[in-house]
PDB file of C-alpha atoms in Angstrom:
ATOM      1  CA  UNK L   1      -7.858  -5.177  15.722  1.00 80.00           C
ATOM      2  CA  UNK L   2     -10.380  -7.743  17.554  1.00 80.00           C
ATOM      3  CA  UNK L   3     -10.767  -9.288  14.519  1.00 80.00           C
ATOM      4  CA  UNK L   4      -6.977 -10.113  13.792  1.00 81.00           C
ATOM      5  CA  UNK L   5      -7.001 -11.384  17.658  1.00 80.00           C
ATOM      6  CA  UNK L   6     -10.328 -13.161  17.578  1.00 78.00           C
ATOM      7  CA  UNK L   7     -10.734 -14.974  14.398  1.00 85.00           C
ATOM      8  CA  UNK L   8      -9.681 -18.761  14.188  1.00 76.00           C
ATOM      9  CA  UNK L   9     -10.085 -21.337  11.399  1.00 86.00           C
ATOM     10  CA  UNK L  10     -14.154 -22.528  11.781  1.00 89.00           C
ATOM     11  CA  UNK L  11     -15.149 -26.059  10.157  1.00 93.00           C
ATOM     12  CA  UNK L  12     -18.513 -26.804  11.834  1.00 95.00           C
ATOM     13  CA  UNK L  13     -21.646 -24.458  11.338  1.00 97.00           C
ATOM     14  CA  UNK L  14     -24.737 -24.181  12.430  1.00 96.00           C
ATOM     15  CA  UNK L  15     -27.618 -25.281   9.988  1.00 94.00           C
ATOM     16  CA  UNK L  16     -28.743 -21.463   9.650  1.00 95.00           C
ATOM     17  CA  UNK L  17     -28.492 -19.875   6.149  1.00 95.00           C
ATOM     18  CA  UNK L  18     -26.378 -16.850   5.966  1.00 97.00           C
ATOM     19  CA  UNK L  19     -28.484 -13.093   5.317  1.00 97.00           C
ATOM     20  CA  UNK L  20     -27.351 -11.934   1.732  1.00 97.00           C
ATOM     21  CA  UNK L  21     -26.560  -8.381   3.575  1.00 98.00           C
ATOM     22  CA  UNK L  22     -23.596 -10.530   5.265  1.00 98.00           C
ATOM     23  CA  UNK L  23     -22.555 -11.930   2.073  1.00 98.00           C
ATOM     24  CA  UNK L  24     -22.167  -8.581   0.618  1.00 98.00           C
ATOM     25  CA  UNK L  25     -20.436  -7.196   3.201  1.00 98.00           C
ATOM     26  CA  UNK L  26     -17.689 -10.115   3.029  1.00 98.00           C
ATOM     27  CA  UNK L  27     -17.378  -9.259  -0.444  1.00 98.00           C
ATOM     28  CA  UNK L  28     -17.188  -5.635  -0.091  1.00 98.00           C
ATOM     29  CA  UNK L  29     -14.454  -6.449   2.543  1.00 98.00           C
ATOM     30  CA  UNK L  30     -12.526  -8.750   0.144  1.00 98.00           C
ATOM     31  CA  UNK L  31     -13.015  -5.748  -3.039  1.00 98.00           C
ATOM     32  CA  UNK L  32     -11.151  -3.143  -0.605  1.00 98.00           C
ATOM     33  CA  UNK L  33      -8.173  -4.789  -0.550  1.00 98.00           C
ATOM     34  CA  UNK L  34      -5.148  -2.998  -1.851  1.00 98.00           C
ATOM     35  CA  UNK L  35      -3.796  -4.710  -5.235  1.00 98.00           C
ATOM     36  CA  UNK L  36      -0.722  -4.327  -7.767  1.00 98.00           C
ATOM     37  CA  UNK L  37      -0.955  -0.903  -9.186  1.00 97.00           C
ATOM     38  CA  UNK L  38      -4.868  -1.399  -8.525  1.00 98.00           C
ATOM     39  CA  UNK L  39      -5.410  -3.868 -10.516  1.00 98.00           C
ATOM     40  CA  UNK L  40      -7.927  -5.885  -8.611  1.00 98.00           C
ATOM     41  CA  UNK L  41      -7.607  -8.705 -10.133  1.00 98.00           C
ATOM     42  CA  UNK L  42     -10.182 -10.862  -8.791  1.00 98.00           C
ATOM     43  CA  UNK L  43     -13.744 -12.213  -8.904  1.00 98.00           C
ATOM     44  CA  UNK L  44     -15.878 -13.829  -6.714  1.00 98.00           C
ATOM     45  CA  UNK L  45     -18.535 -16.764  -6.960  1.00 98.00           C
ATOM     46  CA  UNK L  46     -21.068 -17.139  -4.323  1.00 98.00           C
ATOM     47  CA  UNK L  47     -21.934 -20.799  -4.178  1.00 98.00           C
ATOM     48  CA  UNK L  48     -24.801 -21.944  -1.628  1.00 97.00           C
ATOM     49  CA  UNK L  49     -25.636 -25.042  -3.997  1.00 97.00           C
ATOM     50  CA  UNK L  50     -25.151 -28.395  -2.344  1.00 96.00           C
ATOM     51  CA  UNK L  51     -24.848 -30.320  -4.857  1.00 98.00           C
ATOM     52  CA  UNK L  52     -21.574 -27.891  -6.125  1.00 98.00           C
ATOM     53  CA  UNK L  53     -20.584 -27.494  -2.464  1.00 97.00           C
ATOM     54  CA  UNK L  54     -19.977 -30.992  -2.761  1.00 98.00           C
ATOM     55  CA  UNK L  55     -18.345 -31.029  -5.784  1.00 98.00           C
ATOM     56  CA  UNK L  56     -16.009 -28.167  -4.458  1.00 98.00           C
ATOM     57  CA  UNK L  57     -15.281 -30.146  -1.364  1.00 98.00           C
ATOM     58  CA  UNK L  58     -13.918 -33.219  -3.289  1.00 97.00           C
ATOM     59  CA  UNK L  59     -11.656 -30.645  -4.998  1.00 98.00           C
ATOM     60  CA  UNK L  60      -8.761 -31.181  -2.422  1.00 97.00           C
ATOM     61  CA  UNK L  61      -8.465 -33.226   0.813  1.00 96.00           C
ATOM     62  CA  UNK L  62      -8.414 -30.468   3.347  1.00 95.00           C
ATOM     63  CA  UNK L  63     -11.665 -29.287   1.744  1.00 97.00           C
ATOM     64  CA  UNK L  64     -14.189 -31.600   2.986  1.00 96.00           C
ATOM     65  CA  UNK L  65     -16.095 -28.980   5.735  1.00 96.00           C
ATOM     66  CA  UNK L  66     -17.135 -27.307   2.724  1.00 97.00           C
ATOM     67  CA  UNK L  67     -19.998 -29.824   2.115  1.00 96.00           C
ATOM     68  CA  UNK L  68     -21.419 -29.174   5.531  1.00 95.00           C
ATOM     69  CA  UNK L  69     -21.639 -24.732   5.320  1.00 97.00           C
ATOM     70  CA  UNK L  70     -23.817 -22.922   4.345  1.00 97.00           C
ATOM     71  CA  UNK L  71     -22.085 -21.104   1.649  1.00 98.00           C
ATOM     72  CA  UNK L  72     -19.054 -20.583   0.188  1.00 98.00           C
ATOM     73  CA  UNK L  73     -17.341 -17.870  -1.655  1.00 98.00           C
ATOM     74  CA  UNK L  74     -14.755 -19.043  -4.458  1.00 98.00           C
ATOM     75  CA  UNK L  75     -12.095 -16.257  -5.140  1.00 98.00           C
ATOM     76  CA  UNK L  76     -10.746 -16.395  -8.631  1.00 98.00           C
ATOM     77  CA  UNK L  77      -8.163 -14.221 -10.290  1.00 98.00           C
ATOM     78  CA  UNK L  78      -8.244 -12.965 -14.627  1.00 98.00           C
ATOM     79  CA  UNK L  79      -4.985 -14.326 -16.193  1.00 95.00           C
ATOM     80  CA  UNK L  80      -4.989 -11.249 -18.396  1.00 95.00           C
ATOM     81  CA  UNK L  81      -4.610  -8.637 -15.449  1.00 96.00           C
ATOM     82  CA  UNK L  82      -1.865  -5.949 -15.637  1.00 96.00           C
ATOM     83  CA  UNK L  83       0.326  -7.406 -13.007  1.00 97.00           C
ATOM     84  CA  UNK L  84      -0.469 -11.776 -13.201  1.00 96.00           C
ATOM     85  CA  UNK L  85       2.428 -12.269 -11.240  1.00 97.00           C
ATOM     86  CA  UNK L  86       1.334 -10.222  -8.114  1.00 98.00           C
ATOM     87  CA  UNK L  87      -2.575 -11.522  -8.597  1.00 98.00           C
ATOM     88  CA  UNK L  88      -1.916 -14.373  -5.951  1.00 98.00           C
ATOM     89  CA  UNK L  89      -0.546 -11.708  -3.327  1.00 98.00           C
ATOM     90  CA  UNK L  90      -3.627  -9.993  -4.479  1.00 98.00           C
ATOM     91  CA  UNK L  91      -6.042 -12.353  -3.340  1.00 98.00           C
ATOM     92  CA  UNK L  92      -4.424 -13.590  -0.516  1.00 98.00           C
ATOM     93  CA  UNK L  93      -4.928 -10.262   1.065  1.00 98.00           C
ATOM     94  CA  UNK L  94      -8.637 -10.170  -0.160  1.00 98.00           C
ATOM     95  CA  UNK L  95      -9.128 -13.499   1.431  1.00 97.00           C
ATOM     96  CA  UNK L  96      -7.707 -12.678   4.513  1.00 96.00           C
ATOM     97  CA  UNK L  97     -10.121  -9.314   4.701  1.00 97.00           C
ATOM     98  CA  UNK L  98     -13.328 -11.267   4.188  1.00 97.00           C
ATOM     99  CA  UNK L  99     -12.150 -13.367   6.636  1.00 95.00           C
ATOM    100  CA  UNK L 100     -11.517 -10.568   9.302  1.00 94.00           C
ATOM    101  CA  UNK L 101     -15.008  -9.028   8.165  1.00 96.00           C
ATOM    102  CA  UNK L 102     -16.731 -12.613   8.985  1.00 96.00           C
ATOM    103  CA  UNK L 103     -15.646 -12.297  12.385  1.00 93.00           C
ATOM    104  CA  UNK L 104     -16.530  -9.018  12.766  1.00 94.00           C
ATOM    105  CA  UNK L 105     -19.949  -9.947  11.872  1.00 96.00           C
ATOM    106  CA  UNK L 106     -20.497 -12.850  13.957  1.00 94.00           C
ATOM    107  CA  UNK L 107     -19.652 -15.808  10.971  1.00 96.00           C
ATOM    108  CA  UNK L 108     -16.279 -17.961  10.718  1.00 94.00           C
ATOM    109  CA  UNK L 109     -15.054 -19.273   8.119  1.00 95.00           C
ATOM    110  CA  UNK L 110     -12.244 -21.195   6.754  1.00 96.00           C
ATOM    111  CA  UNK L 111      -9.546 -19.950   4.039  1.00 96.00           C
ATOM    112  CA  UNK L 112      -8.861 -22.933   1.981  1.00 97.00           C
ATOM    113  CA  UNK L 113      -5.973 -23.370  -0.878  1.00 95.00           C
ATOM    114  CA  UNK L 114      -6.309 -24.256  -4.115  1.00 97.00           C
ATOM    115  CA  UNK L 115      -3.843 -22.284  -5.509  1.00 97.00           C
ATOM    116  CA  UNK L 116      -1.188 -22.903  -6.324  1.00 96.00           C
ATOM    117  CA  UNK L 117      -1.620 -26.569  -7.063  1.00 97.00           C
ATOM    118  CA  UNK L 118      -2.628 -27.196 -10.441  1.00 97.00           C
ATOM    119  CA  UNK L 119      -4.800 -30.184 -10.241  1.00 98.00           C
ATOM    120  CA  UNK L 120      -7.138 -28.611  -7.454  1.00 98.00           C
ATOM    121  CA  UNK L 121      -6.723 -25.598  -9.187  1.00 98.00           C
ATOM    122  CA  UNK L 122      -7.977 -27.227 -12.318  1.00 98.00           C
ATOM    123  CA  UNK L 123     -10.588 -29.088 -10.306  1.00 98.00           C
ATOM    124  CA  UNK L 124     -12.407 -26.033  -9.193  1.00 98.00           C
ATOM    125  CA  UNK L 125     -12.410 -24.410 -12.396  1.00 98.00           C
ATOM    126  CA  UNK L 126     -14.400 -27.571 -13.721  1.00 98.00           C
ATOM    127  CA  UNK L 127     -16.725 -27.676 -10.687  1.00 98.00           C
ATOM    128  CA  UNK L 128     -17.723 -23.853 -11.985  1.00 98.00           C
ATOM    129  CA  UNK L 129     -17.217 -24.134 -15.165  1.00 98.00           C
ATOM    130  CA  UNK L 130     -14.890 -20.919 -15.494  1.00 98.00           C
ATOM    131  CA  UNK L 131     -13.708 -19.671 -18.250  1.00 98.00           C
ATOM    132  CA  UNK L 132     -10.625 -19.915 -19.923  1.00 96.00           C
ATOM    133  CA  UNK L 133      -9.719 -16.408 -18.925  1.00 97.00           C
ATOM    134  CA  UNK L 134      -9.915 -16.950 -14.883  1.00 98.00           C
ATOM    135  CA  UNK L 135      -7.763 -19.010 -12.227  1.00 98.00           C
ATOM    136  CA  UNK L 136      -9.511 -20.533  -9.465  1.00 98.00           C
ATOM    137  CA  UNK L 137      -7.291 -19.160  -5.935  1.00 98.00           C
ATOM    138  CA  UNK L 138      -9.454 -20.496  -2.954  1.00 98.00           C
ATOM    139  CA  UNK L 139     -12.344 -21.488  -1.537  1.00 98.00           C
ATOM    140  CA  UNK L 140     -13.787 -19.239   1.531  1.00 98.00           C
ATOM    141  CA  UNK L 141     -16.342 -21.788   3.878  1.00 97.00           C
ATOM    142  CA  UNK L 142     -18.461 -19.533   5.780  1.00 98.00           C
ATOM    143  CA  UNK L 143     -21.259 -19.540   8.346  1.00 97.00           C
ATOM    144  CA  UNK L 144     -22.894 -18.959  11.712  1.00 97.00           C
ATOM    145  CA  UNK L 145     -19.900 -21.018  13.771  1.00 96.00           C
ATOM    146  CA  UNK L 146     -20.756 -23.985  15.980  1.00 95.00           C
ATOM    147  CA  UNK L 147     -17.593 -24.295  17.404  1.00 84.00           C
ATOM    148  CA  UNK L 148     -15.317 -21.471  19.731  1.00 80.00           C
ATOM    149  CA  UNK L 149     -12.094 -21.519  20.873  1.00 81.00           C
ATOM    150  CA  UNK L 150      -9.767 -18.979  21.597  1.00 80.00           C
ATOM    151  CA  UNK L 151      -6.883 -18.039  19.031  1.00 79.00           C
ATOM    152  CA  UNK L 152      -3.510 -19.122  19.996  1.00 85.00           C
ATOM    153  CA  UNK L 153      -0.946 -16.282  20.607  1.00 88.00           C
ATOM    154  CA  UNK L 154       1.380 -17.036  17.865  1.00 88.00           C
ATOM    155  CA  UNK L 155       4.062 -13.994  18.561  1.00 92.00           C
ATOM    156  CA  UNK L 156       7.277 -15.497  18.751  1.00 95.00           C
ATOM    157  CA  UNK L 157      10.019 -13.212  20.031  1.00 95.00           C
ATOM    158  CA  UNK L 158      12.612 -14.973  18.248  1.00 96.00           C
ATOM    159  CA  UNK L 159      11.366 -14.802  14.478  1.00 95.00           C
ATOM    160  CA  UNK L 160      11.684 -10.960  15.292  1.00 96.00           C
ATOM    161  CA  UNK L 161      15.341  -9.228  14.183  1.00 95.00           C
ATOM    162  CA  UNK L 162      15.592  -5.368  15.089  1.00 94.00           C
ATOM    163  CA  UNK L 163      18.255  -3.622  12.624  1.00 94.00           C
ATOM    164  CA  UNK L 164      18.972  -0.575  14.786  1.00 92.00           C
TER     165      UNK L 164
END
């Protein structure tokens, strides 16, 4: 639960690279995630490149801290899974458990759309060259954080209605 309380939206990192062990264990976070009748629809590409971190970060204009981390982790989904129209709920949940996991493990990160617009959407997949057979989701930013702040409290009473 620290995690869910603790993690914020990080855009500035420290020049440090990130371990491969931490990595892995972002991915292995994102790869639990419950999917549509188990489909797991996704894949993952691991991009510490800077020329193609640039690339990536030209993709859409909310994008641009991606040029300055260390790494970033590209979540894509296979068109031909069982269940296409559930793969975007699919990987939003798998984004948002890497996420958590970076914050557990001392990294931020930033989630950052590219579905479901169809131009950055189409961007990406020409920045990685994927194939025909994937869709490019989003674009996970990570690294050691050189920025902290505290996450706001975002409960709102109101936007809660008890049936009893």
């Amino acid at each position: 639960m620290n995690a869910i309380f603790h993690r914020i939206s990080v855009r500035k990192y420290e020049d440090k690279p990130i371990e491969r062990e931490k990595t892995e264990q972002l991915l292995r976070a994102a790869m639990a995630a419950p999917s549509a009748g188990n489909q797991q629809p996704w894949e993952f590409y691991v991009v510490e490149d800077r020329e193609t971190m640039e690339k990536l970060a030209a993709c859409s204009p909310y994008a641009g801290c991606v040029k300055d981390a260390p790494a970033s982790i590209v979540a894509v989904y296979r068109k031909n899974c069982m269940m296409p129209e559930y793969a975007e709920i699919d990987l939003s949940i798998a984004m948002e458990n890497m996420w958590l996991m970076a914050d557990e493990i001392g990294l931020g990160g930033v989630w950052l759309g590219i579905a479901p617009l169809a131009e950055r959407m189409e961007s990406v997949a020409r920045v990685l060259d994927l194939p025909e057979d994937l869709i490019a989701f989003g674009i996970f930013a990570y690294g050691y954080p050189a920025e902290e702040r505290p996450q706001q409290d975002r409960y709102e009473e109101s936007r809660v209605h008890w049936w009893m």
